[in-house]
Coordinates of N, CA and C in Angstrom, one line a residue:
M1438 N -13.9 31.4 69.2 CA -13.1 30.1 70.0 C -13.6 28.8 69.7
M1439 N -15.0 28.9 69.8 CA -15.7 27.7 69.4 C -15.8 27.2 67.9
E1440 N -15.7 28.3 67.1 CA -15.5 28.0 65.6 C -14.0 27.4 65.4
K1441 N -13.2 27.5 66.2 CA -11.7 27.2 66.1 C -11.7 25.6 66.3
K1442 N -12.3 25.5 67.4 CA -12.1 24.0 68.0 C -12.9 23.2 66.9
I1443 N -14.0 23.5 66.4 CA -14.9 22.9 65.5 C -14.0 22.7 63.9
N1444 N -13.2 23.7 63.5 CA -12.2 23.7 62.7 C -11.2 22.6 62.9
Q1445 N -10.6 22.6 64.1 CA -9.6 21.5 64.5 C -10.2 20.0 64.6
K1446 N -11.4 20.0 65.0 CA -12.0 18.6 65.1 C -12.3 18.0 63.7
N1447 N -12.7 19.0 62.7 CA -12.8 18.6 61.2 C -11.6 18.2 60.6
R1448 N -10.5 18.8 61.0 CA -9.2 18.5 60.3 C -8.5 17.3 61.0
A1449 N -8.8 16.8 62.0 CA -8.3 15.4 62.8 C -9.1 14.6 62.1
K1450 N -10.4 14.7 61.8 CA -11.5 13.9 61.3 C -11.1 13.2 60.0
R1451 N -10.6 14.3 59.0 CA -10.2 14.1 57.8 C -8.9 13.3 57.7
R1452 N -8.0 13.6 58.6 CA -6.6 13.0 58.3 C -6.9 11.3 59.0
R1453 N -8.0 11.0 59.9 CA -8.1 9.6 60.1 C -8.7 8.9 59.0
I1454 N -9.6 9.7 58.0 CA -10.1 9.1 57.1 C -9.1 8.8 56.0
A1455 N -8.3 9.7 55.8 CA -7.2 9.7 54.7 C -6.3 8.5 55.1
K1456 N -6.1 8.1 56.5 CA -5.1 6.9 56.8 C -5.9 5.8 56.7
L1457 N -7.3 5.8 57.0 CA -8.1 4.5 56.9 C -8.1 4.2 55.3
I1458 N -8.3 5.2 54.5 CA -8.5 4.9 53.1 C -7.1 4.6 52.1
G1459 N -6.0 5.4 52.8 CA -4.7 5.3 52.2 C -3.8 4.2 52.5
I1460 N -4.1 3.6 53.8 CA -3.1 2.4 54.0 C -3.7 1.3 53.2
P1461 N -4.9 0.6 53.1 CA -5.4 -0.4 52.2 C -4.7 -0.2 50.8
V1462 N -5.1 1.0 50.3 CA -4.7 1.3 48.8 C -3.1 1.1 48.6
L1463 N -2.3 1.5 49.5 CA -0.9 1.3 49.6 C -0.5 -0.2 49.4
L1464 N -1.2 -0.9 50.5 CA -0.9 -2.3 50.8 C -1.3 -3.2 49.5
F1465 N -2.4 -2.6 48.8 CA -2.9 -3.4 47.5 C -1.7 -3.1 46.3
V1466 N -1.3 -1.9 46.1 CA -0.4 -1.5 45.1 C 0.8 -2.3 45.5
S1467 N 1.3 -2.4 46.6 CA 2.5 -2.9 47.1 C 2.5 -4.5 46.4
G1468 N 1.3 -4.9 47.0 CA 1.0 -6.6 46.7 C 1.1 -7.0 45.2
I1469 N 0.3 -6.1 44.5 CA 0.4 -6.2 43.0 C 2.0 -6.1 42.5
T1470 N 2.7 -5.1 42.9 CA 4.0 -5.0 42.5 C 4.9 -6.1 42.7
L1471 N 4.8 -6.7 44.0 CA 5.4 -7.8 44.3 C 5.1 -8.9 43.7
L1472 N 3.9 -9.3 43.3 CA 3.3 -10.4 42.5 C 4.0 -10.4 41.1
S1473 N 4.1 -9.1 40.4 CA 4.5 -9.1 39.1 C 6.0 -9.2 39.0
L1474 N 6.8 -8.8 40.1 CA 8.2 -9.0 39.9 C 8.4 -10.8 40.2
A1475 N 7.7 -11.2 41.0 CA 7.9 -12.6 41.2 C 7.6 -13.3 40.0
F1476 N 6.3 -13.2 39.2 CA 5.9 -13.9 38.2 C 7.0 -13.6 37.1
F1477 N 7.7 -12.4 36.8 CA 8.8 -12.2 35.8 C 9.7 -13.0 36.1
D1478 N 10.1 -12.7 37.2 CA 11.6 -13.6 38.0 C 11.4 -15.3 37.4
N1479 N 10.3 -15.7 37.9 CA 9.9 -17.1 37.9 C 10.1 -17.6 36.5
V1480 N 9.6 -16.6 35.6 CA 9.5 -17.1 34.1 C 10.8 -17.2 33.6
S1481 N 11.8 -16.0 34.0 CA 13.2 -16.1 33.5 C 13.8 -17.0 34.2
Y1482 N 13.6 -17.5 35.4 CA 14.4 -18.5 36.1 C 14.1 -19.9 35.5
A1483 N 12.9 -20.0 35.1 CA 12.5 -21.5 34.4 C 12.9 -21.5 33.1
F1484 N 13.0 -20.4 32.3 CA 13.8 -20.5 31.0 C 15.2 -20.8 31.1
Y1485 N 15.8 -20.1 32.3 CA 17.6 -20.7 32.6 C 17.6 -22.0 32.9
I1486 N 16.7 -22.5 33.8 CA 16.9 -23.9 34.2 C 16.4 -24.8 33.0
S1487 N 15.8 -24.3 32.1 CA 15.4 -25.4 30.8 C 16.8 -25.5 30.2
R1488 N 17.2 -24.3 29.9 CA 18.4 -24.1 29.0 C 19.6 -24.8 29.7
M1489 N 19.8 -25.0 31.1 CA 20.7 -25.5 31.6 C 20.6 -27.2 31.8
F1490 N 19.4 -27.8 32.0 CA 19.1 -29.1 32.0 C 18.7 -29.8 30.6
F1491 N 18.1 -29.0 29.8 CA 17.6 -29.6 28.5 C 18.0 -28.6 27.5
P1492 N 19.2 -28.4 27.3 CA 19.9 -27.8 26.0 C 19.4 -28.1 24.4
Q1493 N 19.4 -29.5 24.6 CA 19.2 -29.9 23.3 C 17.6 -29.7 22.9
E1494 N 16.6 -29.9 23.7 CA 15.3 -29.7 23.7 C 15.0 -28.5 23.4
V1495 N 15.6 -27.3 24.0 CA 15.4 -25.8 23.7 C 16.0 -25.7 22.4
A1496 N 17.2 -26.3 21.9 CA 17.4 -25.8 20.6 C 16.7 -26.3 19.6
I1497 N 16.2 -27.5 19.8 CA 15.2 -27.9 18.6 C 14.0 -27.3 18.6
A1498 N 13.5 -26.6 19.9 CA 12.2 -26.0 19.8 C 12.5 -24.6 18.9
Q1499 N 13.7 -24.0 19.5 CA 14.0 -22.7 18.9 C 14.2 -22.8 17.0
T1500 N 14.7 -24.0 16.7 CA 14.8 -24.1 15.3 C 13.9 -24.5 14.7
N1501 N 12.7 -25.2 15.4 CA 11.4 -25.5 14.8 C 10.7 -24.1 14.5
L1502 N 10.8 -23.1 15.5 CA 10.1 -21.8 15.5 C 10.6 -21.2 14.3
N1503 N 11.9 -21.2 14.1 CA 12.6 -20.6 13.0 C 12.2 -21.0 11.6
D1504 N 12.1 -22.3 11.5 CA 11.8 -23.0 10.4 C 10.4 -22.7 10.0
S1505 N 9.3 -22.6 11.1 CA 7.9 -22.4 10.9 C 7.9 -20.8 10.3
S1506 N 8.7 -19.8 10.7 CA 8.7 -18.6 10.1 C 9.3 -18.5 8.8
T1507 N 9.9 -19.3 8.4 CA 10.8 -19.4 7.2 C 9.5 -20.0 6.2
V1508 N 8.9 -21.2 6.6 CA 7.8 -21.6 5.6 C 6.7 -20.4 5.4
V1509 N 6.5 -19.7 6.5 CA 5.4 -18.6 6.2 C 5.9 -17.6 5.1
E1510 N 7.1 -17.1 5.2 CA 7.7 -16.2 4.5 C 7.5 -16.7 2.9
E1511 N 8.2 -18.2 2.8 CA 8.1 -18.7 1.5 C 6.7 -18.9 0.7
T1512 N 5.7 -19.3 1.7 CA 4.4 -19.4 1.1 C 4.1 -18.0 0.6
A1513 N 4.4 -16.7 1.5 CA 3.8 -15.8 0.8 C 4.5 -15.2 -0.5
A1514 N 6.0 -15.8 -0.6 CA 6.7 -15.3 -1.6 C 6.2 -16.1 -2.9
T1515 N 5.6 -17.2 -2.6 CA 5.0 -18.1 -3.8 C 3.5 -18.0 -4.2
T1516 N 3.0 -17.2 -3.6 CA 1.6 -17.1 -3.7 C 1.3 -16.6 -5.2
Q1517 N 0.6 -17.3 -6.1 CA 0.3 -17.0 -7.3 C -0.6 -16.1 -7.6
L1518 N -0.6 -15.3 -8.5 CA -1.3 -14.4 -9.1 C -2.1 -14.5 -10.4
S1519 N -3.3 -14.0 -10.6 CA -4.1 -14.1 -11.9 C -3.6 -13.2 -12.9
F1520 N -3.3 -13.3 -14.1 CA -2.7 -12.8 -14.9 C -4.1 -11.9 -15.6
P1521 N -4.3 -10.7 -15.7 CA -5.3 -9.9 -16.0 C -6.0 -10.5 -17.3
K1522 N -7.1 -10.5 -17.5 CA -8.1 -10.9 -18.6 C -8.9 -9.8 -19.2
Y1523 N -9.1 -10.0 -20.4 CA -9.7 -8.7 -21.2 C -11.3 -8.5 -20.4
G1524 N -11.4 -7.3 -20.3 CA -12.4 -6.6 -20.0 C -12.5 -6.5 -18.3
E1525 N -11.3 -7.0 -17.7 CA -11.1 -6.8 -16.0 C -10.6 -5.4 -15.9
E1526 N -10.9 -5.1 -14.8 CA -10.2 -3.9 -14.3 C -9.1 -4.5 -13.4
Y1527 N -7.8 -4.0 -13.6 CA -6.6 -4.4 -13.1 C -5.8 -3.6 -12.4
G1528 N -6.2 -2.3 -12.2 CA -5.4 -1.4 -11.4 C -5.9 0.0 -11.4
T1529 N -5.1 1.0 -11.1 CA -5.5 2.4 -11.0 C -4.4 3.2 -11.8
L1530 N -4.7 4.2 -12.7 CA -3.8 5.1 -13.0 C -3.9 6.4 -12.7
S1531 N -2.8 7.0 -12.1 CA -2.5 8.2 -11.6 C -1.6 9.1 -12.2
V1532 N -2.1 10.5 -12.4 CA -0.9 11.6 -12.9 C -1.3 12.6 -11.9
D1533 N -0.7 12.7 -10.9 CA -1.0 13.9 -9.8 C -1.1 15.4 -10.4
T1534 N 0.1 15.7 -11.4 CA 0.2 17.1 -11.5 C -1.1 17.6 -12.6
A1535 N -1.8 16.3 -13.1 CA -2.9 16.6 -13.9 C -4.2 16.3 -13.4
G1536 N -4.3 15.7 -12.1 CA -5.5 15.7 -10.9 C -6.1 14.4 -11.8
I1537 N -5.4 13.4 -12.4 CA -5.9 12.1 -12.9 C -5.7 11.0 -12.0
V1538 N -7.0 10.4 -11.6 CA -7.0 9.2 -10.9 C -8.1 8.3 -11.6
S1539 N -8.0 6.9 -12.3 CA -8.6 6.5 -13.0 C -8.3 4.9 -12.7
P1540 N -9.6 4.1 -12.8 CA -9.3 2.6 -13.0 C -8.7 2.2 -14.2
V1541 N -8.1 1.1 -14.5 CA -7.5 0.8 -15.8 C -8.3 -0.5 -16.0
F1542 N -8.7 -0.7 -17.3 CA -9.3 -1.9 -17.8 C -8.4 -2.6 -18.8
V1543 N -8.5 -3.9 -19.2 CA -7.8 -4.6 -20.2 C -8.8 -4.4 -21.0
G1544 N -8.6 -3.9 -22.3 CA -9.2 -3.5 -23.4 C -9.6 -2.1 -23.5
D1545 N -9.9 -1.5 -24.8 CA -10.4 -0.2 -24.9 C -11.5 0.0 -25.8
D1546 N -12.6 -1.0 -25.6 CA -13.7 -0.7 -26.5 C -14.7 0.2 -25.4
A1547 N -15.8 0.3 -26.0 CA -16.9 1.5 -25.3 C -17.2 1.0 -24.0
T1548 N -17.2 -0.5 -23.7 CA -17.7 -0.9 -22.3 C -16.5 -0.5 -21.3
Q1549 N -15.4 -0.5 -21.6 CA -14.3 -0.3 -20.7 C -14.1 1.3 -20.4
L1550 N -14.2 1.8 -21.7 CA -13.7 3.4 -21.8 C -15.0 4.1 -21.0
L1551 N -16.2 3.6 -20.9 CA -17.4 4.0 -20.1 C -17.0 4.0 -18.6
D1552 N -16.2 3.5 -18.0 CA -16.0 3.4 -16.5 C -14.6 3.8 -16.2
G1553 N -13.7 4.0 -17.2 CA -12.2 4.6 -16.9 C -11.3 4.6 -17.9
A1554 N -10.0 4.2 -18.0 CA -8.9 4.2 -19.0 C -9.0 2.7 -19.4
G1555 N -8.5 2.6 -20.8 CA -8.5 1.2 -21.3 C -7.0 0.8 -21.9
Q1556 N -6.7 -0.2 -21.7 CA -5.4 -0.7 -22.3 C -5.6 -1.4 -23.6
Y1557 N -5.1 -0.8 -24.7 CA -5.1 -1.4 -25.9 C -4.6 -2.9 -25.9
Y1558 N -5.6 -4.0 -26.1 CA -5.4 -5.4 -26.1 C -4.1 -5.9 -26.4
G1559 N -3.7 -5.1 -27.6 CA -2.5 -5.7 -28.6 C -1.2 -5.2 -28.0
S1560 N -1.4 -4.6 -27.0 CA -0.2 -3.8 -26.4 C 0.4 -4.7 -25.1
V1561 N 1.8 -4.5 -24.8 CA 2.5 -5.2 -23.8 C 1.7 -5.0 -22.5
F1562 N 1.8 -5.8 -21.4 CA 1.5 -5.2 -20.2 C 2.7 -4.5 -19.4
P1563 N 2.2 -3.8 -18.5 CA 3.4 -2.9 -17.7 C 4.2 -4.1 -17.1
G1564 N 5.7 -4.0 -17.0 CA 6.5 -5.1 -16.5 C 7.3 -5.9 -17.8
D1565 N 6.7 -5.8 -18.8 CA 7.2 -6.4 -20.2 C 7.8 -5.3 -20.9
I1566 N 8.7 -5.9 -21.9 CA 9.4 -4.9 -22.8 C 8.5 -4.6 -23.8
G1567 N 8.5 -3.3 -24.1 CA 7.5 -2.8 -25.3 C 6.8 -1.8 -24.9
N1568 N 5.8 -1.4 -25.5 CA 4.7 -0.4 -25.4 C 3.6 -0.4 -24.9
T1569 N 3.3 -0.1 -23.6 CA 1.9 -0.2 -23.2 C 1.0 1.1 -23.4
V1570 N 0.1 0.8 -24.1 CA -0.9 1.8 -24.6 C -2.1 2.0 -23.9
I1571 N -2.4 3.1 -23.3 CA -3.8 3.3 -22.6 C -4.5 4.5 -23.1
T1572 N -5.7 4.4 -23.2 CA -6.5 5.5 -23.9 C -7.7 5.9 -22.8
G1573 N -8.3 7.1 -23.2 CA -9.3 7.4 -22.2 C -9.9 8.4 -22.9
H1574 N -11.5 8.7 -22.7 CA -12.3 10.1 -23.3 C -11.5 11.2 -22.9
T1575 N -11.6 12.2 -23.8 CA -11.2 13.7 -23.4 C -12.3 14.1 -22.4
N1576 N -13.6 13.6 -22.6 CA -14.6 14.6 -21.5 C -14.7 13.7 -20.4
S1577 N -13.8 12.7 -20.0 CA -14.1 12.1 -18.8 C -12.8 12.1 -18.1
V1578 N -12.1 10.7 -18.1 CA -10.8 10.3 -17.2 C -9.5 11.3 -17.8
F1579 N -9.4 11.5 -19.0 CA -8.3 12.3 -19.6 C -8.8 13.7 -20.1
K1580 N -9.6 14.4 -19.4 CA -9.8 15.8 -19.6 C -8.9 16.8 -19.4
T1581 N -8.0 16.5 -18.5 CA -6.8 17.2 -18.0 C -5.6 16.7 -18.4
L1582 N -5.5 15.7 -19.2 CA -4.3 15.2 -19.7 C -3.2 16.3 -20.0
D1583 N -4.0 17.3 -20.6 CA -2.8 18.3 -21.4 C -2.2 19.2 -20.3
E1584 N -2.6 19.0 -19.1 CA -1.9 19.7 -18.0 C -0.7 19.1 -17.2
A1585 N -0.5 17.6 -17.6 CA 0.9 17.1 -17.4 C 2.0 17.7 -18.4
Q1586 N 3.1 17.6 -17.8 CA 4.2 18.2 -18.4 C 5.3 17.0 -18.3
I1587 N 6.5 17.4 -19.3 CA 7.6 16.4 -19.4 C 8.4 16.3 -18.1
G1588 N 8.6 15.2 -17.4 CA 9.3 15.1 -16.3 C 8.3 14.7 -15.3
D1589 N 7.0 14.7 -15.3 CA 6.0 14.4 -14.5 C 5.8 12.9 -14.3
E1590 N 5.4 12.6 -13.1 CA 5.2 11.1 -13.0 C 3.9 10.5 -13.0
I1591 N 3.8 9.0 -13.9 CA 2.6 8.5 -13.9 C 2.9 7.1 -13.1
R1592 N 1.7 6.8 -12.4 CA 1.6 5.8 -11.6 C 0.8 4.7 -11.9
L1593 N 0.9 3.6 -12.1 CA 0.0 2.3 -12.2 C 0.2 1.5 -11.0
E1594 N -0.7 1.6 -10.2 CA -0.8 0.5 -9.2 C -1.6 -0.6 -9.4
L1595 N -1.3 -1.7 -10.0 CA -1.6 -2.9 -10.7 C -2.0 -4.1 -9.6
T1596 N -2.7 -5.1 -10.0 CA -3.0 -6.3 -9.1 C -1.7 -7.0 -8.9
Y1597 N -0.7 -6.8 -9.7 CA 0.5 -7.6 -9.7 C 1.7 -6.8 -9.2
G1598 N 1.4 -5.5 -8.9 CA 2.7 -4.7 -8.7 C 2.4 -3.0 -9.2
T1599 N 3.5 -2.2 -8.9 CA 3.3 -1.1 -8.9 C 4.2 -0.5 -10.0
Y1600 N 4.0 0.3 -11.2 CA 5.0 0.8 -12.0 C 5.0 2.3 -12.1
V1601 N 6.0 2.9 -12.2 CA 6.2 4.3 -12.1 C 7.1 4.6 -13.3
Y1602 N 6.3 5.8 -14.0 CA 6.9 6.2 -15.4 C 7.4 7.6 -15.2
E1603 N 8.2 8.3 -15.8 CA 8.7 9.5 -16.0 C 8.1 10.0 -17.6
I1604 N 7.3 11.0 -17.7 CA 6.8 11.6 -18.9 C 8.2 12.0 -19.7
S1605 N 8.4 11.4 -20.9 CA 9.6 11.9 -21.7 C 9.1 12.8 -23.0
N1606 N 7.9 12.5 -23.4 CA 7.5 13.1 -24.6 C 6.1 13.6 -24.7
I1607 N 5.7 14.8 -25.3 CA 4.2 15.0 -25.3 C 4.0 15.6 -26.9
E1608 N 3.3 15.1 -27.6 CA 3.0 15.6 -29.1 C 1.7 15.4 -29.6
I1609 N 1.2 16.0 -30.5 CA -0.1 15.8 -31.2 C 0.1 15.3 -32.5
K1610 N -0.8 14.1 -32.7 CA -0.2 13.2 -33.8 C -1.9 13.0 -34.6
S1611 N -1.8 13.1 -35.9 CA -3.1 12.5 -36.6 C -3.8 11.4 -36.3
N1612 N -4.7 11.5 -36.3 CA -5.8 10.2 -35.8 C -5.6 9.0 -36.8
T1613 N -4.9 9.4 -37.9 CA -4.6 8.1 -38.7 C -2.9 7.6 -38.7
D1614 N -2.4 8.2 -37.6 CA -0.9 7.8 -37.2 C -0.8 6.9 -36.4
D1615 N -0.6 5.5 -37.0 CA -0.7 4.4 -36.0 C 0.6 4.1 -35.3
S1616 N 1.6 5.1 -35.4 CA 3.0 5.0 -34.7 C 2.7 5.2 -33.1
I1617 N 1.3 5.4 -32.7 CA 0.8 5.4 -31.4 C 1.1 4.1 -30.7
L1618 N 1.1 3.0 -31.5 CA 0.9 1.6 -31.1 C 2.1 1.2 -31.5
A1619 N 3.0 1.9 -32.0 CA 4.2 1.2 -32.3 C 5.1 0.3 -31.3
P1620 N 5.7 -0.8 -31.5 CA 6.5 -1.5 -30.6 C 7.6 -0.7 -30.3
S1621 N 8.2 -1.1 -29.0 CA 9.4 -0.4 -28.7 C 10.5 -1.4 -28.1
E1622 N 11.7 -1.1 -28.1 CA 12.7 -1.8 -27.4 C 13.0 -1.9 -25.9
E1623 N 12.1 -0.7 -25.4 CA 12.1 -0.2 -24.1 C 11.0 -0.4 -23.4
Q1624 N 10.7 -0.2 -22.1 CA 9.6 -0.5 -21.4 C 9.0 1.0 -21.4
I1625 N 7.9 1.3 -22.2 CA 7.5 2.7 -22.3 C 5.7 2.6 -22.0
L1626 N 5.4 3.5 -21.7 CA 4.1 3.9 -21.5 C 3.2 4.8 -22.4
T1627 N 2.3 4.8 -23.2 CA 1.7 5.5 -24.2 C 0.4 6.0 -23.7
L1628 N -0.1 7.3 -23.4 CA -1.4 7.5 -23.1 C -1.7 8.5 -24.1
Y1629 N -3.0 8.4 -24.6 CA -3.3 9.2 -25.7 C -5.0 9.5 -25.5
T1630 N -5.3 10.5 -26.0 CA -6.8 10.9 -26.2 C -7.2 11.8 -27.7
Y1631 N -8.3 12.0 -27.4 CA -8.6 13.0 -28.9 C -8.6 14.4 -28.6
Y1632 N -7.9 14.9 -29.8 CA -7.6 16.3 -29.8 C -8.2 17.1 -31.1
P1633 N -8.7 18.2 -30.6 CA -8.6 19.3 -29.8 C -9.5 18.7 -28.6
F1634 N -9.2 19.1 -27.4 CA -10.1 18.6 -26.2 C -11.5 19.1 -26.2
D1635 N -11.7 20.2 -26.9 CA -13.2 20.7 -26.9 C -13.9 20.6 -27.9
Y1636 N -13.2 19.7 -28.9 CA -13.9 19.4 -30.2 C -15.1 18.7 -30.2
I1637 N -16.1 19.1 -31.1 CA -17.5 18.4 -30.8 C -17.4 17.4 -32.2
G1638 N -17.6 16.2 -32.4 CA -17.3 15.4 -33.5 C -16.3 14.5 -33.4
N1639 N -15.7 14.0 -34.6 CA -14.8 13.3 -35.0 C -13.7 14.0 -34.8
T1640 N -12.7 14.0 -33.8 CA -11.7 14.8 -33.7 C -10.2 14.4 -34.7
P1641 N -9.8 15.3 -35.4 CA -8.8 14.9 -36.3 C -7.4 14.3 -35.7
D1642 N -7.2 14.9 -34.6 CA -5.9 14.4 -34.1 C -5.9 13.7 -32.6
R1643 N -4.7 13.4 -32.3 CA -4.6 12.6 -30.9 C -3.7 13.3 -30.0
Y1644 N -4.1 13.5 -28.9 CA -3.1 14.1 -28.0 C -2.2 13.0 -27.1
V1645 N -0.9 12.8 -27.6 CA 0.1 11.7 -26.9 C 0.8 12.0 -26.0
V1646 N 0.9 11.1 -24.9 CA 1.9 11.4 -23.9 C 2.8 10.2 -23.7
T1647 N 4.1 10.1 -23.6 CA 4.9 9.0 -23.6 C 5.9 9.2 -22.4
A1648 N 5.9 8.1 -21.9 CA 6.6 8.0 -20.5 C 7.5 6.8 -20.6
K1649 N 8.7 7.0 -19.8 CA 9.8 5.7 -19.9 C 9.6 5.2 -18.3
L1650 N 9.6 3.9 -18.2 CA 9.4 3.2 -17.0 C 10.9 3.7 -16.0
V1651 N 10.5 3.8 -14.8 CA 11.7 4.1 -14.0 C 11.8 3.4 -12.6
E1652 N 10.5 2.6 -12.4 CA 10.3 1.6 -11.3 C 9.4 0.6 -11.5
G1653 N 9.7 -0.7 -11.3 CA 8.6 -1.6 -11.5 C 9.3 -3.1 -11.7
K1654 N 8.6 -4.3 -11.3 CA 9.1 -5.7 -11.4 C 8.7 -6.2 -12.7
P1655 N 9.8 -6.8 -13.5 CA 9.7 -7.4 -14.7 C 8.4 -8.6 -14.7
L1656 N 7.8 -8.6 -15.5 CA 6.5 -10.0 -15.6 C 7.4 -11.3 -15.4
S1657 N 8.7 -11.2 -15.8 CA 9.2 -12.6 -15.6 C 9.6 -13.1 -14.1
E1658 N 9.5 -12.0 -13.4 CA 9.7 -12.5 -12.0 C 8.7 -12.4 -11.2
I1659 N 7.4 -12.5 -11.7 CA 5.9 -12.6 -11.0 C 5.5 -14.0 -11.4
N1660 N 5.2 -14.5 -10.3 CA 4.6 -15.9 -10.0 C 3.0 -15.8 -10.7
F1661 N 2.5 -16.0 -11.9 CA 1.3 -15.8 -12.3 C 0.8 -17.4 -12.2
Q1662 N -0.5 -17.5 -12.0 CA -1.1 -18.8 -12.0 C -1.1 -19.4 -13.8
G1663 N -0.6 -20.7 -13.5 CA -0.5 -21.5 -14.9 C 0.8 -21.0 -15.6
A1664 N 1.7 -20.3 -15.2 CA 3.0 -20.1 -15.9 C 3.8 -20.9 -15.5
S1665 N 4.7 -21.5 -16.6 CA 5.8 -22.3 -16.5 C 6.7 -22.0 -16.0

């Protein structure tokens, strides 16, 4: 009997504590809610009054805001890019199906080929009509080039844009065959390396992959520094 009375007293005490804590919390939350509603109502009302009594000023302000956005967009669009220079790294070449990801340099001498793939300096840059020729060592960046197949994609992520090519031809040519560097009336990409891949010494042939451009912005539409 005594234990029952003690339990009843404890429950009554807990209810009083809950009321003491709950009421202030409820009042606080209600106050915050009312203040928030009042704030947003006042902002909306102020904007409504401004448009009613000062329509011209509001219209001018909105026009200036739109003009500012246009200026920002035009500035971004007219930002000038530097044209790649000899010896510079100017992008990344990737052939996913062959597991190739390599930096691309302007030039194909020993210095450039030590660090990645190199573009033959006498060939056109991606985005121009003609043959872009890029080479790499068989024992490094192009060691798996023979895993690429016709129809596979080659991507060039360059400092001035992205160019996507589709492999259209794969062949083996003599190391004296200069047709690798031949110009073209189309926008094509030629990748080549030494062949056979496991040959030690001066290789007799070249492994040549040719691809046609399927996506990329023409160089004539890119705003390079110093271009007229």
